[in-house]
GROMACS .gro file of C-alpha atoms in nm:
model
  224
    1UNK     CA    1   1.793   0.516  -1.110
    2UNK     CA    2   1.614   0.667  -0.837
    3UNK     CA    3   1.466   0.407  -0.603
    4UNK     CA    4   1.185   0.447  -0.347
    5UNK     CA    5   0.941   0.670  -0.393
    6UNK     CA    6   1.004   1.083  -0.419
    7UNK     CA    7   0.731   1.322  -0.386
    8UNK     CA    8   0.790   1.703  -0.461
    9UNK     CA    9   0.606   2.020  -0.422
   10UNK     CA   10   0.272   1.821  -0.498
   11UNK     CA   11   0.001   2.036  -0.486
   12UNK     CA   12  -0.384   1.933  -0.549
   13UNK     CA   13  -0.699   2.136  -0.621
   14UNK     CA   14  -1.058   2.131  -0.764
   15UNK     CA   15  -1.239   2.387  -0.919
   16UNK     CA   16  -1.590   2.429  -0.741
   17UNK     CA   17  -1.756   2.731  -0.954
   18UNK     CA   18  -1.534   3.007  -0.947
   19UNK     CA   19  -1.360   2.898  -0.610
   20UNK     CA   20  -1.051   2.700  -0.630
   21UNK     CA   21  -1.029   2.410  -0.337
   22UNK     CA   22  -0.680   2.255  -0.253
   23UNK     CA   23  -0.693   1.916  -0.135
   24UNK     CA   24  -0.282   1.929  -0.067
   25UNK     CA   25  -0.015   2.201  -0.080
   26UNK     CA   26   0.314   2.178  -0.142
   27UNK     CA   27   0.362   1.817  -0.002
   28UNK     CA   28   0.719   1.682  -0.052
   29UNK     CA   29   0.871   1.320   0.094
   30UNK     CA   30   1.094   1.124   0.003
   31UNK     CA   31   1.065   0.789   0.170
   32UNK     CA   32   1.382   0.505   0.082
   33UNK     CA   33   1.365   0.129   0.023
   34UNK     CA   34   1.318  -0.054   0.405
   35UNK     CA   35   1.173   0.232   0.495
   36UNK     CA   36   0.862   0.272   0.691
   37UNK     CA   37   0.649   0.583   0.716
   38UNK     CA   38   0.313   0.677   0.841
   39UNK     CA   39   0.077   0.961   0.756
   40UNK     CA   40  -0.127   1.070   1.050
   41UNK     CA   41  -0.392   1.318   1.053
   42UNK     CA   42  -0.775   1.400   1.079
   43UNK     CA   43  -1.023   1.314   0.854
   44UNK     CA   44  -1.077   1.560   0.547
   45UNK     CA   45  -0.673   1.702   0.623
   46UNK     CA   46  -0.570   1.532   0.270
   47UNK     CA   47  -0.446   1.172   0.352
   48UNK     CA   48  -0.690   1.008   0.074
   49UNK     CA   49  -0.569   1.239  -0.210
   50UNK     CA   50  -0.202   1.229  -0.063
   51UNK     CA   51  -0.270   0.824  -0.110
   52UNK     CA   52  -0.393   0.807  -0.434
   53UNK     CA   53  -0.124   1.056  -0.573
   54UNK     CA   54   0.112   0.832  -0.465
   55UNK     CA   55  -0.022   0.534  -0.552
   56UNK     CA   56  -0.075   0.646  -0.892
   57UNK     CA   57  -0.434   0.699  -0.919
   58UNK     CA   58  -0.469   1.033  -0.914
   59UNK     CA   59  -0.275   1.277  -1.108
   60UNK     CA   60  -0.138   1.610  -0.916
   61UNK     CA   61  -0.240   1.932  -1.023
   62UNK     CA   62   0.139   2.054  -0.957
   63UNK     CA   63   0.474   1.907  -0.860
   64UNK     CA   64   0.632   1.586  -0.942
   65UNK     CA   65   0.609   1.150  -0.820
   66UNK     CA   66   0.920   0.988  -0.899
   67UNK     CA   67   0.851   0.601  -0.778
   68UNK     CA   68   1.168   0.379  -0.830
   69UNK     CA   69   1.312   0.645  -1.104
   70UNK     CA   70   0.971   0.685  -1.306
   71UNK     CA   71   0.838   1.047  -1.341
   72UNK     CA   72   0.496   0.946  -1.333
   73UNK     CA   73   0.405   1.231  -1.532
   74UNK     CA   74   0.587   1.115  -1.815
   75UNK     CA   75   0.363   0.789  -1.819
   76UNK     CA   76   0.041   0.727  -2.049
   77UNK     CA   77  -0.262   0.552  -1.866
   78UNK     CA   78  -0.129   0.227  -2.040
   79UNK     CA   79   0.228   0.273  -1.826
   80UNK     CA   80   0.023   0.422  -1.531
   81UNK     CA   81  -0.157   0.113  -1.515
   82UNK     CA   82   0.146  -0.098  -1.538
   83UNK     CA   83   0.331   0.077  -1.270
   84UNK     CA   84   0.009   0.013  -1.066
   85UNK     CA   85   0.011  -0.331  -1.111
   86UNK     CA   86   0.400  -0.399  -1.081
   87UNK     CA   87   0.536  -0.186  -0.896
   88UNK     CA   88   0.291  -0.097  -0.633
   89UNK     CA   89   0.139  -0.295  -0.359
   90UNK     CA   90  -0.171  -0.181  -0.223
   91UNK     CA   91  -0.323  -0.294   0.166
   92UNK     CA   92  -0.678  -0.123   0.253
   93UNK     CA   93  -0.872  -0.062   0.526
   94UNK     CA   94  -1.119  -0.402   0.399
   95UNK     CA   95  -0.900  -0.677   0.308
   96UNK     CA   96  -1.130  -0.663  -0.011
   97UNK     CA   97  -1.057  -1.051  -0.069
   98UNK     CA   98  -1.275  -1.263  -0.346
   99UNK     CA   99  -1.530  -1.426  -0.197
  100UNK     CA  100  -1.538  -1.748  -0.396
  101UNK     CA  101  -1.116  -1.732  -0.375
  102UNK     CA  102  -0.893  -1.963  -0.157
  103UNK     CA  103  -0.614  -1.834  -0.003
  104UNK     CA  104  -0.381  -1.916  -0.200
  105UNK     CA  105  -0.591  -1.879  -0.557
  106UNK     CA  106  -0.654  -1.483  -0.382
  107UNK     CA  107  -0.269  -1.454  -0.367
  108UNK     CA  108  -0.203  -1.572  -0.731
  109UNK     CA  109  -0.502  -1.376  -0.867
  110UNK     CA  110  -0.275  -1.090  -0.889
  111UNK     CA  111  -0.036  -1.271  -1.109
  112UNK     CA  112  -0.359  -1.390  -1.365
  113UNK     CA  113  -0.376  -1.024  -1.375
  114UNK     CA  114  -0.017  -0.964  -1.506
  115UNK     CA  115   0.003  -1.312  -1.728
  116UNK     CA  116   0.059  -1.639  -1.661
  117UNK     CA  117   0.078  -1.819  -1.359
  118UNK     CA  118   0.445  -1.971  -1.317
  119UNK     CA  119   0.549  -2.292  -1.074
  120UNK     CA  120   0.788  -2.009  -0.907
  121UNK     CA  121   0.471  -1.791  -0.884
  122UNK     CA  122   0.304  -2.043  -0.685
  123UNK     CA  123   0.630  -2.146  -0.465
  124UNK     CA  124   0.676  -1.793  -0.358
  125UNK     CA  125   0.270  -1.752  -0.286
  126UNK     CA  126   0.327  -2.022  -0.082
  127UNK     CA  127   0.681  -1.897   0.114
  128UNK     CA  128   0.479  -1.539   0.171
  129UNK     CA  129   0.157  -1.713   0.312
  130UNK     CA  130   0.429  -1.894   0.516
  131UNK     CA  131   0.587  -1.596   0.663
  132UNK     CA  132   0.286  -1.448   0.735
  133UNK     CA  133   0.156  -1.704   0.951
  134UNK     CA  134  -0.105  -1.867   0.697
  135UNK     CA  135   0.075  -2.209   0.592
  136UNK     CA  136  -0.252  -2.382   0.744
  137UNK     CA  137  -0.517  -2.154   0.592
  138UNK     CA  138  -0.382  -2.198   0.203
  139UNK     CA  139  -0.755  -2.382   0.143
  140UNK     CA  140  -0.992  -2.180   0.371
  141UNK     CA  141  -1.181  -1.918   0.234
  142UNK     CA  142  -1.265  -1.536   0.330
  143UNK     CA  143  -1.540  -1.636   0.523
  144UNK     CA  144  -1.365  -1.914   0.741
  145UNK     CA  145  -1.070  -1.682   0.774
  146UNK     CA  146  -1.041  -1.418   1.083
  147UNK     CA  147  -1.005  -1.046   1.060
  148UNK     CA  148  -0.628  -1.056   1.115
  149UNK     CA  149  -0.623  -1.355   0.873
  150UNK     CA  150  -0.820  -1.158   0.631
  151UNK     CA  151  -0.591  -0.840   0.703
  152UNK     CA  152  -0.252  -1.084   0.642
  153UNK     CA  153  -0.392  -1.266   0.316
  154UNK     CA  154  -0.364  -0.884   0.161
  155UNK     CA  155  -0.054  -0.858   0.300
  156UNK     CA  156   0.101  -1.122   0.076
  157UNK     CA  157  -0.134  -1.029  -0.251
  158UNK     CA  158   0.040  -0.690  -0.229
  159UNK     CA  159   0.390  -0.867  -0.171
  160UNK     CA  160   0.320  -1.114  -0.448
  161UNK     CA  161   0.466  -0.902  -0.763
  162UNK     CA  162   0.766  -0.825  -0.521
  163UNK     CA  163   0.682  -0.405  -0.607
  164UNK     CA  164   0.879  -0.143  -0.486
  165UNK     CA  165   0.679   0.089  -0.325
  166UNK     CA  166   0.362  -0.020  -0.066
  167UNK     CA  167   0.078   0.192   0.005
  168UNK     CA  168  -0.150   0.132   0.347
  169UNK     CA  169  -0.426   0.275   0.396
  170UNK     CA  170  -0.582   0.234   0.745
  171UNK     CA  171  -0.455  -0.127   0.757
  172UNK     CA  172  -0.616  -0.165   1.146
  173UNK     CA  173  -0.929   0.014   1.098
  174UNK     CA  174  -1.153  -0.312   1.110
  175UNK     CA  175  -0.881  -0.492   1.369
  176UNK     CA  176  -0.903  -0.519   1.801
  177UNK     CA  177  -0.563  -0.392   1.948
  178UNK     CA  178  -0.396  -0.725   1.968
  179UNK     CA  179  -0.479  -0.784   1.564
  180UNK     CA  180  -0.377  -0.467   1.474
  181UNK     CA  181  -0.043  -0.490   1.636
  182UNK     CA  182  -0.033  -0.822   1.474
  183UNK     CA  183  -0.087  -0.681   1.141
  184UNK     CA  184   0.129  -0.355   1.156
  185UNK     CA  185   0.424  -0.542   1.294
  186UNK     CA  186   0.427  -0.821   1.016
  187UNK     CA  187   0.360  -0.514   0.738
  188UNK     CA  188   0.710  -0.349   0.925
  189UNK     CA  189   0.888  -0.657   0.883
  190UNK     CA  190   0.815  -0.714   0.559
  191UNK     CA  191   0.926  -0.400   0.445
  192UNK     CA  192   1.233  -0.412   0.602
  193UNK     CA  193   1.356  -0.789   0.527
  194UNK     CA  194   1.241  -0.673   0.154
  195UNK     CA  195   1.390  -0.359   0.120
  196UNK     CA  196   1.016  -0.212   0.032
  197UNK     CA  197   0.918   0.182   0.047
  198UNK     CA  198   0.617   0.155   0.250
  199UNK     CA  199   0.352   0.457   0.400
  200UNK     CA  200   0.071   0.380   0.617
  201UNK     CA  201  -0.172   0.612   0.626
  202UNK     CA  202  -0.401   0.556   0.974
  203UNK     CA  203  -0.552   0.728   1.252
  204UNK     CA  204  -0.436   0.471   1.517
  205UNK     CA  205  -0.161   0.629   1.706
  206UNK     CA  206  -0.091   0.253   1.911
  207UNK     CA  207   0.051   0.169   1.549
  208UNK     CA  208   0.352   0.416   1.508
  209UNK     CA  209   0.628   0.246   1.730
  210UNK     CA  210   0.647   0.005   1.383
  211UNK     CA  211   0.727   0.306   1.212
  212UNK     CA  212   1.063   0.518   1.131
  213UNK     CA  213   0.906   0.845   1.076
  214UNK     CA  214   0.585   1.000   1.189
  215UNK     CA  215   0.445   1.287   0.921
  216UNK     CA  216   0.122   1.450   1.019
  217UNK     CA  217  -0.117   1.569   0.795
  218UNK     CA  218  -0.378   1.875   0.823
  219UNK     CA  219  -0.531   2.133   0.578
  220UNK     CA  220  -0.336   1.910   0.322
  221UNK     CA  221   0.003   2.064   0.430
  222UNK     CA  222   0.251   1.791   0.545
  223UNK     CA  223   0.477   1.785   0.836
  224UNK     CA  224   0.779   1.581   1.028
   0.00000   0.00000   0.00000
């Protein structure tokens, strides 16, 4: 089986009257478990859609996502949904955390969502939120929490169903310098000590020492 995550010869486009508008063209990668990539690019060059093909959300127009050996064009909405859930670990821009949600309760959320909460559910919650720097804030809630702390709680929920493949999407955009280093360091370390796929999408060049290739993205063509 195929692990990681393979894109190939994705193209995207919308029909807008008689025009046809391509969002990406031709975008291939390939990116291996403990591998870190980032996306760079300006805004409108095709980093969103790139994203959300990749994370399946969004279903390419031509070409081919093979994450950890499933064509993803061979799923139904019920498997898409399911490789969504297990299999990929999403970190956006907001850390999009439940207001009324503890720490820990935000972490374990995500495993509500797939069934059953298990004692080894909550152990590893716990050793994540550990690693991460957040043994002390398992109580405190989003609003007592800082932006880094906010940033590193959806760090573990998209480490808690131990998926494959993670997708970041502007991880630093709401982050000073010092968080953001903070942040982008503990998301390379992760991936690594894991064995995780991982691409960052993000306009903040400061961020791509942490990374083991650098693609750049404009007019939705990609390039090394």
């Amino acid at each position: 089986m195929t692990a990681g995550l393979q894109i190939s010869s994705v193209t995207k486009y919308y029909a807008e009257g008689n025009n046809r508008i391509s969002a990406l063209e031709q975008v291939s990668i390939s990116v291996e478990p403990g591998e870190f990539v980032a996306v760079v690019g300006p805004s409108g060059s095709g980093k969103s859609t790139f994203l959300s093909i990749a994370g399946a959300l969004l279903k390419p127009s031509e070409g081919e996502v093979n994450l950890n050996g499933h064509l993803l064009s061979k799923l139904t909405d019920k498997e898409l949904s399911h490789i969504r859930l297990k299999e990929i670990g999403f970190i956006m821009q907001s850390s999009n955390l439940v207001p009324y949600l503890n720490v820990l309760d935000q972490i374990l959320l995500v495993k509500r969502m797939s069934g059953k909460v298990r004692a080894e559910d909550k152990t590893f919650a716990i050793k994540l939120l550990d690693e991460l720097g957040l043994h002390s804030k398992l109580k405190n809630f989003p609003d007592e929490l800082s932006g880094g702390e906010k940033q590193r709680t959806a760090i573990a929920r998209a480490l808690i169903n131990n998926p494959n493949v993670i997708l970041a999407d502007e991880p630093t955009a709401s982050l000073d310098t010092k968080r953001a280093h903070e942040v982008v360091s503990l998301i390379a370390n992760e991936v690594r000590s894991r064995q995780k796929a991982a691409i960052m999408v993000t306009h903040d060049e400061r961020m791509l020492e942490y990374c083991d290739k650098v693609y750049r993205m404009e007019d939705g063509r990609l390039s090394l």
